Amino acid sequence: MGSEDQWNHATESLEKVLKLRKIEYKTIPGEAAFYGPKIDISWWTAIGRLWQLSTVQFDFNLPHAFRPGSTLRKTVRASSR
């Protein structure tokens, strides 16, 4: 899913954020999910185990598939007279 340009843009964007925030990271080629590059946030516990805490992922395909949007509704309140 996604073009090579989309994957490159997503990967570069994720790396840019990590560099701007001065967060140490390493890339693991081939570890992305099938729908976009990701950042896995892991932590070493006090007893030496590696635990995955969260994943941040760009999905450039899903918005195009569902055409998201919003609808605003006007709320009408009854008068208290």
C-alpha positions as YAML, in Angstrom:
chain: A
units: angstrom
residues:
- id: 1
  name: MET
  ca: [0.00, 0.00, 0.00]
- id: 2
  name: GLY
  ca: [1.17, 3.50, -0.72]
- id: 3
  name: SER
  ca: [3.67, 4.78, -3.21]
- id: 4
  name: GLU
  ca: [7.41, 4.83, -2.65]
- id: 5
  name: ASP
  ca: [7.19, 8.65, -2.42]
- id: 6
  name: GLN
  ca: [4.57, 8.39, 0.36]
- id: 7
  name: TRP
  ca: [6.72, 5.94, 2.32]
- id: 8
  name: ASN
  ca: [9.81, 8.11, 1.92]
- id: 9
  name: HIS
  ca: [7.88, 11.21, 3.03]
- id: 10
  name: ALA
  ca: [6.46, 9.42, 6.07]
- id: 11
  name: THR
  ca: [9.83, 7.97, 7.07]
- id: 12
  name: GLU
  ca: [11.57, 11.32, 6.68]
- id: 13
  name: SER
  ca: [8.82, 13.07, 8.69]
- id: 14
  name: LEU
  ca: [9.07, 10.60, 11.58]
- id: 15
  name: GLU
  ca: [12.87, 10.86, 11.64]
- id: 16
  name: LYS
  ca: [12.69, 14.67, 11.52]
- id: 17
  name: VAL
  ca: [10.50, 14.77, 14.64]
- id: 18
  name: LEU
  ca: [12.83, 12.45, 16.53]
- id: 19
  name: LYS
  ca: [15.85, 14.57, 15.58]
- id: 20
  name: LEU
  ca: [14.11, 17.84, 16.48]
- id: 21
  name: ARG
  ca: [13.17, 16.42, 19.89]
- id: 22
  name: LYS
  ca: [16.72, 15.03, 20.30]
- id: 23
  name: ILE
  ca: [15.40, 11.52, 20.86]
- id: 24
  name: GLU
  ca: [17.89, 8.73, 20.31]
- id: 25
  name: TYR
  ca: [16.59, 6.20, 17.78]
- id: 26
  name: LYS
  ca: [17.63, 3.45, 15.42]
- id: 27
  name: THR
  ca: [16.07, 2.37, 12.16]
- id: 28
  name: ILE
  ca: [15.13, -1.24, 11.55]
- id: 29
  name: PRO
  ca: [14.49, -1.77, 7.83]
- id: 30
  name: GLY
  ca: [11.51, -3.98, 7.14]
- id: 31
  name: GLU
  ca: [9.90, -3.44, 10.57]
- id: 32
  name: ALA
  ca: [7.15, -1.09, 9.32]
- id: 33
  name: ALA
  ca: [3.56, -2.23, 9.25]
- id: 34
  name: PHE
  ca: [2.14, -2.89, 5.80]
- id: 35
  name: TYR
  ca: [0.27, 0.44, 5.71]
- id: 36
  name: GLY
  ca: [3.03, 2.83, 6.77]
- id: 37
  name: PRO
  ca: [6.28, 3.50, 8.60]
- id: 38
  name: LYS
  ca: [6.15, 3.61, 12.41]
- id: 39
  name: ILE
  ca: [7.99, 4.49, 15.60]
- id: 40
  name: ASP
  ca: [7.88, 1.87, 18.32]
- id: 41
  name: ILE
  ca: [8.55, 3.31, 21.78]
- id: 42
  name: SER
  ca: [10.21, 0.76, 24.03]
- id: 43
  name: TRP
  ca: [11.65, 0.88, 27.53]
- id: 44
  name: TRP
  ca: [14.05, -1.29, 29.48]
- id: 45
  name: THR
  ca: [12.63, -2.34, 32.84]
- id: 46
  name: ALA
  ca: [14.57, -2.41, 36.10]
- id: 47
  name: ILE
  ca: [14.99, -6.19, 35.69]
- id: 48
  name: GLY
  ca: [16.36, -5.89, 32.16]
- id: 49
  name: ARG
  ca: [13.32, -6.66, 30.02]
- id: 50
  name: LEU
  ca: [12.46, -4.66, 26.92]
- id: 51
  name: TRP
  ca: [8.80, -3.56, 26.88]
- id: 52
  name: GLN
  ca: [7.03, -1.85, 24.01]
- id: 53
  name: LEU
  ca: [5.03, 1.07, 25.37]
- id: 54
  name: SER
  ca: [3.44, 2.59, 22.29]
- id: 55
  name: THR
  ca: [3.54, 2.92, 18.53]
- id: 56
  name: VAL
  ca: [3.29, 6.11, 16.47]
- id: 57
  name: GLN
  ca: [2.47, 5.50, 12.84]
- id: 58
  name: PHE
  ca: [1.73, 7.45, 9.69]
- id: 59
  name: ASP
  ca: [-1.01, 5.98, 7.54]
- id: 60
  name: PHE
  ca: [-1.23, 7.84, 4.25]
- id: 61
  name: ASN
  ca: [-3.62, 5.32, 2.71]
- id: 62
  name: LEU
  ca: [-6.52, 5.24, 5.15]
- id: 63
  name: PRO
  ca: [-7.67, 8.86, 4.70]
- id: 64
  name: HIS
  ca: [-7.98, 8.32, 0.95]
- id: 65
  name: ALA
  ca: [-9.95, 5.13, 1.42]
- id: 66
  name: PHE
  ca: [-12.57, 6.62, 3.75]
- id: 67
  name: ARG
  ca: [-12.66, 10.27, 2.59]
- id: 68
  name: PRO
  ca: [-13.00, 11.62, 6.15]
- id: 69
  name: GLY
  ca: [-14.84, 14.82, 6.86]
- id: 70
  name: SER
  ca: [-17.03, 16.41, 9.46]
- id: 71
  name: THR
  ca: [-20.55, 17.70, 9.73]
- id: 72
  name: LEU
  ca: [-21.40, 20.60, 11.99]
- id: 73
  name: ARG
  ca: [-24.83, 20.61, 13.59]
- id: 74
  name: LYS
  ca: [-26.42, 23.66, 15.10]
- id: 75
  name: THR
  ca: [-27.57, 23.04, 18.66]
- id: 76
  name: VAL
  ca: [-30.92, 24.61, 19.44]
- id: 77
  name: ARG
  ca: [-31.82, 25.04, 23.11]
- id: 78
  name: ALA
  ca: [-35.31, 25.56, 24.38]
- id: 79
  name: SER
  ca: [-36.00, 28.91, 26.01]
- id: 80
  name: SER
  ca: [-36.30, 28.77, 29.80]
- id: 81
  name: ARG
  ca: [-39.16, 31.40, 29.88]
...
